[in-house]
mmCIF file of C-alpha atoms in Angstrom:
data_model
loop_
_atom_site.group_PDB
_atom_site.id
_atom_site.type_symbol
_atom_site.label_atom_id
_atom_site.label_comp_id
_atom_site.label_asym_id
_atom_site.label_seq_id
_atom_site.Cartn_x
_atom_site.Cartn_y
_atom_site.Cartn_z
ATOM 1 C CA UNK A 1 -88.666 80.655 -121.378
ATOM 2 C CA UNK A 2 -86.754 82.957 -123.698
ATOM 3 C CA UNK A 3 -84.341 81.338 -126.093
ATOM 4 C CA UNK A 4 -81.763 83.964 -125.233
ATOM 5 C CA UNK A 5 -81.797 82.729 -121.683
ATOM 6 C CA UNK A 6 -81.210 79.108 -122.631
ATOM 7 C CA UNK A 7 -77.856 78.102 -121.280
ATOM 8 C CA UNK A 8 -75.819 78.602 -124.393
ATOM 9 C CA UNK A 9 -73.344 80.539 -122.248
ATOM 10 C CA UNK A 10 -72.710 77.699 -119.836
ATOM 11 C CA UNK A 11 -68.947 77.917 -120.037
ATOM 12 C CA UNK A 12 -68.749 81.078 -117.943
ATOM 13 C CA UNK A 13 -72.238 81.369 -116.571
ATOM 14 C CA UNK A 14 -74.067 80.518 -113.403
ATOM 15 C CA UNK A 15 -74.328 76.742 -113.465
ATOM 16 C CA UNK A 16 -71.047 74.917 -113.071
ATOM 17 C CA UNK A 17 -70.035 71.319 -113.558
ATOM 18 C CA UNK A 18 -67.108 69.736 -111.788
ATOM 19 C CA UNK A 19 -64.660 69.034 -114.625
ATOM 20 C CA UNK A 20 -61.165 67.546 -114.537
ATOM 21 C CA UNK A 21 -60.949 67.739 -110.770
ATOM 22 C CA UNK A 22 -61.449 71.497 -110.539
ATOM 23 C CA UNK A 23 -63.715 73.167 -108.024
ATOM 24 C CA UNK A 24 -67.276 73.576 -109.371
ATOM 25 C CA UNK A 25 -67.109 77.336 -108.936
ATOM 26 C CA UNK A 26 -65.020 80.029 -107.376
ATOM 27 C CA UNK A 27 -65.751 80.148 -103.657
ATOM 28 C CA UNK A 28 -66.406 83.895 -103.645
ATOM 29 C CA UNK A 29 -68.540 84.221 -106.797
ATOM 30 C CA UNK A 30 -71.478 85.457 -104.754
ATOM 31 C CA UNK A 31 -69.521 87.755 -102.439
ATOM 32 C CA UNK A 32 -70.964 91.249 -102.463
ATOM 33 C CA UNK A 33 -68.916 92.503 -99.480
ATOM 34 C CA UNK A 34 -65.216 93.303 -99.848
ATOM 35 C CA UNK A 35 -64.924 93.435 -96.070
ATOM 36 C CA UNK A 36 -66.072 89.853 -95.761
ATOM 37 C CA UNK A 37 -63.852 88.799 -98.638
ATOM 38 C CA UNK A 38 -60.806 90.253 -96.952
ATOM 39 C CA UNK A 39 -61.776 88.836 -93.563
ATOM 40 C CA UNK A 40 -62.147 85.324 -94.897
ATOM 41 C CA UNK A 41 -59.016 85.596 -96.976
ATOM 42 C CA UNK A 42 -56.951 86.932 -94.085
ATOM 43 C CA UNK A 43 -56.409 83.515 -92.546
ATOM 44 C CA UNK A 44 -55.701 81.582 -95.733
ATOM 45 C CA UNK A 45 -51.963 82.168 -95.493
ATOM 46 C CA UNK A 46 -52.014 81.142 -91.822
ATOM 47 C CA UNK A 47 -53.805 77.939 -92.807
ATOM 48 C CA UNK A 48 -51.214 77.131 -95.439
ATOM 49 C CA UNK A 49 -48.395 76.322 -93.021
ATOM 50 C CA UNK A 50 -50.685 73.950 -91.091
ATOM 51 C CA UNK A 51 -51.236 71.905 -94.231
ATOM 52 C CA UNK A 52 -47.757 71.896 -95.745
ATOM 53 C CA UNK A 53 -46.056 68.551 -96.198
ATOM 54 C CA UNK A 54 -42.897 67.367 -97.909
ATOM 55 C CA UNK A 55 -42.763 66.007 -101.435
ATOM 56 C CA UNK A 56 -42.903 62.390 -100.331
ATOM 57 C CA UNK A 57 -45.761 63.024 -97.942
ATOM 58 C CA UNK A 58 -47.535 65.047 -100.626
ATOM 59 C CA UNK A 59 -47.386 62.083 -102.994
ATOM 60 C CA UNK A 60 -48.753 59.812 -100.259
ATOM 61 C CA UNK A 61 -51.571 62.291 -99.602
ATOM 62 C CA UNK A 62 -52.464 62.407 -103.294
ATOM 63 C CA UNK A 63 -52.530 58.610 -103.492
ATOM 64 C CA UNK A 64 -54.665 58.435 -100.339
ATOM 65 C CA UNK A 65 -57.107 60.986 -101.788
ATOM 66 C CA UNK A 66 -57.568 58.751 -104.828
ATOM 67 C CA UNK A 67 -58.111 55.728 -102.595
ATOM 68 C CA UNK A 68 -60.721 57.622 -100.578
ATOM 69 C CA UNK A 69 -62.541 59.641 -103.221
ATOM 70 C CA UNK A 70 -61.701 57.966 -106.508
ATOM 71 C CA UNK A 71 -62.741 54.747 -108.179
ATOM 72 C CA UNK A 72 -60.294 52.636 -106.150
ATOM 73 C CA UNK A 73 -62.273 53.136 -102.915
ATOM 74 C CA UNK A 74 -59.859 51.476 -100.488
ATOM 75 C CA UNK A 75 -60.009 53.455 -97.206
ATOM 76 C CA UNK A 76 -58.007 50.831 -95.280
ATOM 77 C CA UNK A 77 -55.048 51.239 -97.640
ATOM 78 C CA UNK A 78 -55.483 55.018 -97.491
ATOM 79 C CA UNK A 79 -55.333 54.872 -93.674
ATOM 80 C CA UNK A 80 -52.081 52.931 -93.835
ATOM 81 C CA UNK A 81 -50.506 55.569 -96.101
ATOM 82 C CA UNK A 82 -51.828 58.472 -94.053
ATOM 83 C CA UNK A 83 -50.629 57.082 -90.740
ATOM 84 C CA UNK A 84 -47.062 57.624 -91.919
ATOM 85 C CA UNK A 85 -47.888 61.154 -93.097
ATOM 86 C CA UNK A 86 -49.358 62.271 -89.756
ATOM 87 C CA UNK A 87 -46.381 60.831 -87.887
ATOM 88 C CA UNK A 88 -43.999 62.759 -90.146
ATOM 89 C CA UNK A 89 -46.117 65.943 -90.339
ATOM 90 C CA UNK A 90 -47.994 66.010 -87.011
ATOM 91 C CA UNK A 91 -49.368 69.537 -87.510
ATOM 92 C CA UNK A 92 -50.863 68.971 -90.972
ATOM 93 C CA UNK A 93 -54.631 69.342 -90.625
ATOM 94 C CA UNK A 94 -55.165 67.957 -94.103
ATOM 95 C CA UNK A 95 -53.254 64.776 -93.284
ATOM 96 C CA UNK A 96 -55.048 64.296 -89.955
ATOM 97 C CA UNK A 97 -58.471 64.994 -91.465
ATOM 98 C CA UNK A 98 -57.971 62.466 -94.240
ATOM 99 C CA UNK A 99 -56.438 59.920 -91.835
ATOM 100 C CA UNK A 100 -59.423 60.072 -89.465
ATOM 101 C CA UNK A 101 -61.844 59.825 -92.387
ATOM 102 C CA UNK A 102 -59.988 56.806 -93.785
ATOM 103 C CA UNK A 103 -60.149 55.049 -90.413
ATOM 104 C CA UNK A 104 -63.867 55.777 -90.063
ATOM 105 C CA UNK A 105 -64.670 54.639 -93.580
ATOM 106 C CA UNK A 106 -62.688 51.427 -93.116
ATOM 107 C CA UNK A 107 -64.635 50.584 -89.957
ATOM 108 C CA UNK A 108 -61.805 51.226 -87.484
ATOM 109 C CA UNK A 109 -64.022 53.277 -85.170
ATOM 110 C CA UNK A 110 -61.890 53.136 -82.038
ATOM 111 C CA UNK A 111 -58.691 54.015 -83.896
ATOM 112 C CA UNK A 112 -60.526 56.901 -85.585
ATOM 113 C CA UNK A 113 -61.732 58.244 -82.227
ATOM 114 C CA UNK A 114 -58.285 57.921 -80.711
ATOM 115 C CA UNK A 115 -56.719 59.731 -83.688
ATOM 116 C CA UNK A 116 -59.331 62.521 -83.497
ATOM 117 C CA UNK A 117 -58.737 62.928 -79.773
ATOM 118 C CA UNK A 118 -54.966 63.011 -80.252
ATOM 119 C CA UNK A 119 -55.235 65.648 -82.992
ATOM 120 C CA UNK A 120 -57.560 67.807 -80.881
ATOM 121 C CA UNK A 121 -55.361 67.546 -77.783
ATOM 122 C CA UNK A 122 -52.307 68.609 -79.801
ATOM 123 C CA UNK A 123 -54.172 71.673 -81.095
ATOM 124 C CA UNK A 124 -54.568 70.572 -84.704
ATOM 125 C CA UNK A 125 -58.390 70.818 -84.498
ATOM 126 C CA UNK A 126 -60.723 72.792 -82.205
ATOM 127 C CA UNK A 127 -62.226 69.522 -80.931
ATOM 128 C CA UNK A 128 -62.289 65.859 -81.891
ATOM 129 C CA UNK A 129 -65.634 66.398 -83.668
ATOM 130 C CA UNK A 130 -64.850 69.738 -85.308
ATOM 131 C CA UNK A 131 -62.139 68.906 -87.815
ATOM 132 C CA UNK A 132 -62.092 71.347 -90.752
ATOM 133 C CA UNK A 133 -58.950 71.513 -92.859
ATOM 134 C CA UNK A 134 -58.998 75.339 -92.618
ATOM 135 C CA UNK A 135 -59.368 76.626 -89.059
ATOM 136 C CA UNK A 136 -59.733 80.206 -87.864
ATOM 137 C CA UNK A 137 -58.871 80.264 -84.146
ATOM 138 C CA UNK A 138 -59.107 84.023 -83.602
ATOM 139 C CA UNK A 139 -62.812 84.111 -82.739
ATOM 140 C CA UNK A 140 -64.229 81.706 -80.107
ATOM 141 C CA UNK A 141 -67.720 81.934 -81.570
ATOM 142 C CA UNK A 142 -66.492 80.159 -84.709
ATOM 143 C CA UNK A 143 -66.512 76.960 -82.689
ATOM 144 C CA UNK A 144 -69.587 77.587 -80.573
ATOM 145 C CA UNK A 145 -72.106 74.904 -81.546
ATOM 146 C CA UNK A 146 -72.861 72.608 -84.501
ATOM 147 C CA UNK A 147 -76.547 73.422 -84.979
ATOM 148 C CA UNK A 148 -78.304 76.767 -85.034
ATOM 149 C CA UNK A 149 -77.734 79.957 -83.074
ATOM 150 C CA UNK A 150 -80.152 82.663 -81.935
ATOM 151 C CA UNK A 151 -77.331 85.099 -81.232
ATOM 152 C CA UNK A 152 -77.587 86.855 -84.601
ATOM 153 C CA UNK A 153 -81.008 88.478 -85.199
ATOM 154 C CA UNK A 154 -80.338 89.185 -88.876
ATOM 155 C CA UNK A 155 -79.675 85.471 -89.466
ATOM 156 C CA UNK A 156 -82.925 84.567 -87.711
ATOM 157 C CA UNK A 157 -84.744 87.131 -89.868
ATOM 158 C CA UNK A 158 -83.163 85.623 -92.976
ATOM 159 C CA UNK A 159 -84.346 82.146 -91.969
ATOM 160 C CA UNK A 160 -87.888 83.428 -91.492
ATOM 161 C CA UNK A 161 -87.710 85.114 -94.905
ATOM 162 C CA UNK A 162 -86.540 81.856 -96.533
ATOM 163 C CA UNK A 163 -89.382 79.898 -94.948
ATOM 164 C CA UNK A 164 -91.879 82.506 -96.113
ATOM 165 C CA UNK A 165 -90.442 82.536 -99.647
ATOM 166 C CA UNK A 166 -90.382 78.751 -99.934
ATOM 167 C CA UNK A 167 -93.978 78.487 -98.693
ATOM 168 C CA UNK A 168 -95.060 80.528 -101.726
ATOM 169 C CA UNK A 169 -92.522 79.523 -104.398
ATOM 170 C CA UNK A 170 -91.561 75.953 -103.490
ATOM 171 C CA UNK A 171 -93.063 74.329 -106.602
ATOM 172 C CA UNK A 172 -91.425 76.890 -108.914
ATOM 173 C CA UNK A 173 -88.059 76.305 -107.220
ATOM 174 C CA UNK A 174 -88.454 72.552 -107.673
ATOM 175 C CA UNK A 175 -89.057 73.191 -111.381
ATOM 176 C CA UNK A 176 -85.850 75.228 -111.481
ATOM 177 C CA UNK A 177 -83.998 72.370 -109.830
ATOM 178 C CA UNK A 178 -85.388 69.963 -112.425
ATOM 179 C CA UNK A 179 -84.110 72.300 -115.154
ATOM 180 C CA UNK A 180 -80.624 72.083 -113.684
ATOM 181 C CA UNK A 181 -80.943 68.302 -113.542
ATOM 182 C CA UNK A 182 -82.127 68.063 -117.149
ATOM 183 C CA UNK A 183 -79.099 70.070 -118.206
ATOM 184 C CA UNK A 184 -77.048 67.425 -116.396
ATOM 185 C CA UNK A 185 -74.952 70.015 -114.621
ATOM 186 C CA UNK A 186 -74.213 67.743 -111.704
ATOM 187 C CA UNK A 187 -71.385 68.798 -109.456
ATOM 188 C CA UNK A 188 -69.657 67.425 -106.353
ATOM 189 C CA UNK A 189 -67.461 68.875 -103.638
ATOM 190 C CA UNK A 190 -63.840 67.815 -103.810
ATOM 191 C CA UNK A 191 -64.386 65.746 -100.671
ATOM 192 C CA UNK A 192 -67.883 64.592 -101.583
ATOM 193 C CA UNK A 193 -67.071 61.603 -103.758
ATOM 194 C CA UNK A 194 -67.908 58.224 -102.190
ATOM 195 C CA UNK A 195 -69.745 59.782 -99.252
ATOM 196 C CA UNK A 196 -73.048 58.163 -100.208
ATOM 197 C CA UNK A 197 -72.985 54.718 -98.674
ATOM 198 C CA UNK A 198 -74.393 51.602 -100.360
ATOM 199 C CA UNK A 199 -74.831 48.372 -98.436
ATOM 200 C CA UNK A 200 -77.178 46.191 -100.452
ATOM 201 C CA UNK A 201 -75.907 45.896 -104.026
ATOM 202 C CA UNK A 202 -72.694 45.609 -106.005
ATOM 203 C CA UNK A 203 -71.370 49.163 -106.360
ATOM 204 C CA UNK A 204 -70.549 50.967 -109.550
ATOM 205 C CA UNK A 205 -67.444 53.129 -109.859
ATOM 206 C CA UNK A 206 -69.474 56.340 -109.704
ATOM 207 C CA UNK A 207 -72.093 55.386 -107.111
ATOM 208 C CA UNK A 208 -70.264 52.663 -105.269
ATOM 209 C CA UNK A 209 -71.373 53.089 -101.692
ATOM 210 C CA UNK A 210 -75.055 53.971 -101.606
ATOM 211 C CA UNK A 211 -77.754 51.828 -100.073
ATOM 212 C CA UNK A 212 -80.150 50.488 -102.700
ATOM 213 C CA UNK A 213 -82.149 48.118 -100.529
ATOM 214 C CA UNK A 214 -85.483 49.670 -101.471
ATOM 215 C CA UNK A 215 -84.889 49.180 -105.191
ATOM 216 C CA UNK A 216 -84.079 52.820 -105.928
ATOM 217 C CA UNK A 217 -80.951 54.229 -107.527
ATOM 218 C CA UNK A 218 -79.363 55.743 -104.457
ATOM 219 C CA UNK A 219 -77.015 58.668 -104.296
ATOM 220 C CA UNK A 220 -76.325 62.292 -103.510
ATOM 221 C CA UNK A 221 -76.426 64.908 -106.274
ATOM 222 C CA UNK A 222 -75.574 68.625 -106.324
ATOM 223 C CA UNK A 223 -76.461 71.265 -108.903
ATOM 224 C CA UNK A 224 -74.346 74.324 -108.140
ATOM 225 C CA UNK A 225 -75.389 77.875 -109.017
ATOM 226 C CA UNK A 226 -73.199 80.952 -109.175
ATOM 227 C CA UNK A 227 -73.447 84.566 -110.369
ATOM 228 C CA UNK A 228 -77.106 84.570 -109.393
ATOM 229 C CA UNK A 229 -77.169 88.369 -109.672
ATOM 230 C CA UNK A 230 -76.907 88.198 -113.491
ATOM 231 C CA UNK A 231 -79.777 88.747 -115.916
ATOM 232 C CA UNK A 232 -79.356 85.228 -117.309
ATOM 233 C CA UNK A 233 -79.648 83.685 -113.865
ATOM 234 C CA UNK A 234 -82.727 85.713 -113.027
ATOM 235 C CA UNK A 235 -84.261 84.553 -116.307
ATOM 236 C CA UNK A 236 -83.514 80.837 -115.936
ATOM 237 C CA UNK A 237 -83.888 80.514 -112.153
ATOM 238 C CA UNK A 238 -86.020 83.513 -111.178
ATOM 239 C CA UNK A 239 -87.313 82.326 -107.808
ATOM 240 C CA UNK A 240 -84.027 80.874 -106.559
ATOM 241 C CA UNK A 241 -81.916 83.781 -107.834
ATOM 242 C CA UNK A 242 -84.302 86.364 -106.390
ATOM 243 C CA UNK A 243 -84.214 84.651 -102.995
ATOM 244 C CA UNK A 244 -80.396 84.544 -102.898
ATOM 245 C CA UNK A 245 -80.132 88.190 -103.938
ATOM 246 C CA UNK A 246 -82.680 89.116 -101.275
ATOM 247 C CA UNK A 247 -80.587 87.348 -98.623
ATOM 248 C CA UNK A 248 -77.443 89.182 -99.738
ATOM 249 C CA UNK A 249 -78.858 92.684 -100.065
ATOM 250 C CA UNK A 250 -81.779 92.843 -97.644
ATOM 251 C CA UNK A 251 -80.620 90.508 -94.871
ATOM 252 C CA UNK A 252 -76.832 91.121 -94.980
ATOM 253 C CA UNK A 253 -76.131 87.434 -95.530
ATOM 254 C CA UNK A 254 -72.818 87.151 -97.453
ATOM 255 C CA UNK A 255 -73.588 84.084 -99.553
ATOM 256 C CA UNK A 256 -70.632 81.993 -100.673
ATOM 257 C CA UNK A 257 -72.490 79.388 -102.696
ATOM 258 C CA UNK A 258 -75.973 78.166 -103.522
ATOM 259 C CA UNK A 259 -76.863 74.763 -104.908
ATOM 260 C CA UNK A 260 -79.699 72.301 -105.189
ATOM 261 C CA UNK A 261 -79.033 69.037 -103.348
ATOM 262 C CA UNK A 262 -80.941 65.774 -103.689
ATOM 263 C CA UNK A 263 -80.638 62.512 -101.773
ATOM 264 C CA UNK A 264 -82.287 59.350 -103.015
ATOM 265 C CA UNK A 265 -84.106 56.863 -100.745
ATOM 266 C CA UNK A 266 -81.884 54.470 -98.842
ATOM 267 C CA UNK A 267 -78.806 56.694 -99.012
ATOM 268 C CA UNK A 268 -76.567 57.143 -95.989
ATOM 269 C CA UNK A 269 -74.013 59.932 -96.289
ATOM 270 C CA UNK A 270 -71.036 58.902 -94.219
ATOM 271 C CA UNK A 271 -69.589 60.973 -91.392
ATOM 272 C CA UNK A 272 -67.490 63.871 -92.570
ATOM 273 C CA UNK A 273 -66.544 67.474 -91.730
ATOM 274 C CA UNK A 274 -66.809 70.527 -93.954
ATOM 275 C CA UNK A 275 -63.611 72.321 -95.042
ATOM 276 C CA UNK A 276 -63.734 75.439 -92.825
ATOM 277 C CA UNK A 277 -65.217 76.861 -89.620
ATOM 278 C CA UNK A 278 -65.621 80.266 -91.290
ATOM 279 C CA UNK A 279 -69.039 79.525 -92.756
ATOM 280 C CA UNK A 280 -72.520 78.315 -91.846
ATOM 281 C CA UNK A 281 -74.890 76.269 -93.975
ATOM 282 C CA UNK A 282 -78.624 76.619 -94.573
ATOM 283 C CA UNK A 283 -80.865 73.863 -95.919
ATOM 284 C CA UNK A 284 -84.298 74.941 -97.128
ATOM 285 C CA UNK A 285 -86.375 71.802 -97.629
ATOM 286 C CA UNK A 286 -88.075 71.923 -101.037
ATOM 287 C CA UNK A 287 -89.273 68.310 -101.122
ATOM 288 C CA UNK A 288 -89.725 66.027 -98.124
ATOM 289 C CA UNK A 289 -92.819 63.878 -98.519
ATOM 290 C CA UNK A 290 -95.092 63.715 -95.492
ATOM 291 C CA UNK A 291 -94.643 59.958 -95.183
ATOM 292 C CA UNK A 292 -90.870 60.481 -94.939
ATOM 293 C CA UNK A 293 -90.912 63.106 -92.182
ATOM 294 C CA UNK A 294 -88.763 61.848 -89.344
ATOM 295 C CA UNK A 295 -87.038 59.339 -91.627
ATOM 296 C CA UNK A 296 -84.585 61.707 -93.342
ATOM 297 C CA UNK A 297 -82.200 63.041 -90.723
ATOM 298 C CA UNK A 298 -79.056 65.099 -90.204
ATOM 299 C CA UNK A 299 -76.929 63.966 -87.243
ATOM 300 C CA UNK A 300 -74.154 66.134 -85.736
ATOM 301 C CA UNK A 301 -71.700 65.389 -82.925
ATOM 302 C CA UNK A 302 -69.659 67.367 -80.402
ATOM 303 C CA UNK A 303 -67.851 66.752 -77.129
ATOM 304 C CA UNK A 304 -70.073 67.765 -74.225
ATOM 305 C CA UNK A 305 -67.237 69.607 -72.482
ATOM 306 C CA UNK A 306 -66.995 72.025 -75.433
ATOM 307 C CA UNK A 307 -70.714 72.840 -75.564
ATOM 308 C CA UNK A 308 -71.901 75.976 -73.818
ATOM 309 C CA UNK A 309 -74.977 75.793 -71.586
ATOM 310 C CA UNK A 310 -76.685 78.481 -73.647
ATOM 311 C CA UNK A 311 -76.279 76.382 -76.763
ATOM 312 C CA UNK A 312 -77.863 73.357 -75.089
ATOM 313 C CA UNK A 313 -80.789 75.408 -73.798
ATOM 314 C CA UNK A 314 -81.278 76.874 -77.250
ATOM 315 C CA UNK A 315 -81.280 73.436 -78.819
ATOM 316 C CA UNK A 316 -83.797 72.117 -76.300
ATOM 317 C CA UNK A 317 -86.190 74.858 -77.409
ATOM 318 C CA UNK A 318 -85.962 73.601 -81.000
ATOM 319 C CA UNK A 319 -88.867 71.180 -81.327
ATOM 320 C CA UNK A 320 -87.581 69.613 -84.545
ATOM 321 C CA UNK A 321 -84.221 68.601 -83.047
ATOM 322 C CA UNK A 322 -83.517 65.649 -80.749
ATOM 323 C CA UNK A 323 -80.590 65.648 -78.326
ATOM 324 C CA UNK A 324 -78.875 62.538 -76.968
ATOM 325 C CA UNK A 325 -76.015 62.248 -74.480
ATOM 326 C CA UNK A 326 -73.654 59.435 -75.430
ATOM 327 C CA UNK A 327 -70.764 57.894 -73.511
ATOM 328 C CA UNK A 328 -68.358 56.087 -75.814
ATOM 329 C CA UNK A 329 -67.728 52.499 -74.752
ATOM 330 C CA UNK A 330 -64.023 52.776 -75.608
ATOM 331 C CA UNK A 331 -63.639 55.998 -73.594
ATOM 332 C CA UNK A 332 -66.148 56.269 -70.718
ATOM 333 C CA UNK A 333 -64.688 59.619 -69.663
ATOM 334 C CA UNK A 334 -65.604 61.192 -73.027
ATOM 335 C CA UNK A 335 -69.267 62.130 -73.075
ATOM 336 C CA UNK A 336 -70.548 63.563 -76.320
ATOM 337 C CA UNK A 337 -73.832 64.818 -77.669
ATOM 338 C CA UNK A 338 -75.583 63.679 -80.820
ATOM 339 C CA UNK A 339 -78.032 66.100 -82.355
ATOM 340 C CA UNK A 340 -80.631 64.638 -84.696
ATOM 341 C CA UNK A 341 -82.621 66.976 -86.907
ATOM 342 C CA UNK A 342 -85.208 65.682 -89.363
ATOM 343 C CA UNK A 343 -86.052 67.702 -92.450
ATOM 344 C CA UNK A 344 -89.621 68.927 -92.792
ATOM 345 C CA UNK A 345 -90.962 70.269 -96.075
ATOM 346 C CA UNK A 346 -90.691 74.054 -96.180
ATOM 347 C CA UNK A 347 -88.538 74.137 -93.046
ATOM 348 C CA UNK A 348 -84.991 75.447 -92.694
ATOM 349 C CA UNK A 349 -81.981 73.884 -90.964
ATOM 350 C CA UNK A 350 -79.019 76.092 -90.025
ATOM 351 C CA UNK A 351 -75.835 74.279 -89.042
ATOM 352 C CA UNK A 352 -72.057 74.471 -88.937
ATOM 353 C CA UNK A 353 -70.793 71.742 -91.261
ATOM 354 C CA UNK A 354 -67.234 71.939 -89.903
ATOM 355 C CA UNK A 355 -68.514 69.608 -87.179
ATOM 356 C CA UNK A 356 -68.713 65.896 -87.882
ATOM 357 C CA UNK A 357 -72.102 65.087 -89.386
ATOM 358 C CA UNK A 358 -73.874 62.457 -91.432
ATOM 359 C CA UNK A 359 -77.227 61.972 -93.155
ATOM 360 C CA UNK A 360 -79.561 58.979 -93.072
ATOM 361 C CA UNK A 361 -82.387 58.631 -95.600
ATOM 362 C CA UNK A 362 -84.670 55.832 -94.426
ATOM 363 C CA UNK A 363 -87.704 57.075 -96.320
ATOM 364 C CA UNK A 364 -89.203 56.124 -99.677
ATOM 365 C CA UNK A 365 -88.941 59.331 -101.707
ATOM 366 C CA UNK A 366 -86.209 61.713 -102.858
ATOM 367 C CA UNK A 367 -85.304 64.559 -100.488
ATOM 368 C CA UNK A 368 -84.462 67.884 -102.166
ATOM 369 C CA UNK A 369 -83.137 71.062 -100.551
ATOM 370 C CA UNK A 370 -81.730 74.429 -101.498
ATOM 371 C CA UNK A 371 -78.276 74.429 -99.882
ATOM 372 C CA UNK A 372 -76.756 77.849 -99.103
ATOM 373 C CA UNK A 373 -73.306 78.442 -97.607
ATOM 374 C CA UNK A 374 -72.614 81.879 -96.130
ATOM 375 C CA UNK A 375 -69.853 83.563 -94.142
ATOM 376 C CA UNK A 376 -70.026 82.903 -90.402
ATOM 377 C CA UNK A 377 -71.612 86.010 -88.826
ATOM 378 C CA UNK A 378 -68.978 86.081 -86.056
ATOM 379 C CA UNK A 379 -66.467 87.297 -88.644
ATOM 380 C CA UNK A 380 -68.322 90.621 -88.767
ATOM 381 C CA UNK A 381 -67.803 91.111 -85.046
ATOM 382 C CA UNK A 382 -64.006 91.221 -85.361
ATOM 383 C CA UNK A 383 -64.319 94.599 -87.164
#
């Protein structure tokens, strides 16, 4: 590899590290479409009023964030603080989202479900299982289904292209991921801290809640890439950068972010919702050992009454996904679905991460994927 391509330009280049609490990269670094940029940005100001709180409530929110995502790790105390915030600011999505998360993480399942139902019924969230902080309500399709859609042929074509590319270049892409790991450019989402759950050993401050029963160091790591259209990126990460550029230019997929994501054996990523319903997420499985197939799973939830028949029929045709109908013991009238999808090496999962989801790794080997976020295709249809 050429010395000139070595990451001496890391400060403003294409691999970003989360530093001093700032986002790992600008959300629109990979945008190639001004139309999409303006469409996504159009609802930001409308979101702002739904998340405004007073000074006192803002301080309580900041303290609760530290209790949830920082070294303190006290979700029960965070829930107590946030309960007052949601009572004072009942339309703040941020406050409700953090309150429900705090209840879930502290084990107060029934209270969490009741809070989610109350927030959904008052119009704060699209449903009790789709709880993004930023919600676009203009387009019904933005809340259609948590996993996969055949409605958009160009997205299906992109998925087929990814599977074809990975089948040929998987080993090279794993080597590129290892390069990112060697450079120690690990990055986390702002809400991603403390999501990896540990049950067997005394936690550390950094990796406090990940299951280490099998004797492995458990956890969830991200290596975020940006500006993949640059010459440096194409030199350092040729297969990954070429794939992302192909998706943008040949398949009209407006990519927001690309990153490598690894989960160690025994890790359980706790239930959470992504930040917005204006995007979809692709996982291309680069490493899932054969012995672990069926043991590393993504689980999504939604209320049955919100799910369209077409979406259910589509899911039933997906042989890699399992569908369960669940009636909650604390609310027999509320029937929900749980979708379980197990990663398979070389396969692709497409899902909407604004829905509540979690990950269970019950296998023996590290799972690695290329994670790509892109603008929800329904946003194109409003033009």
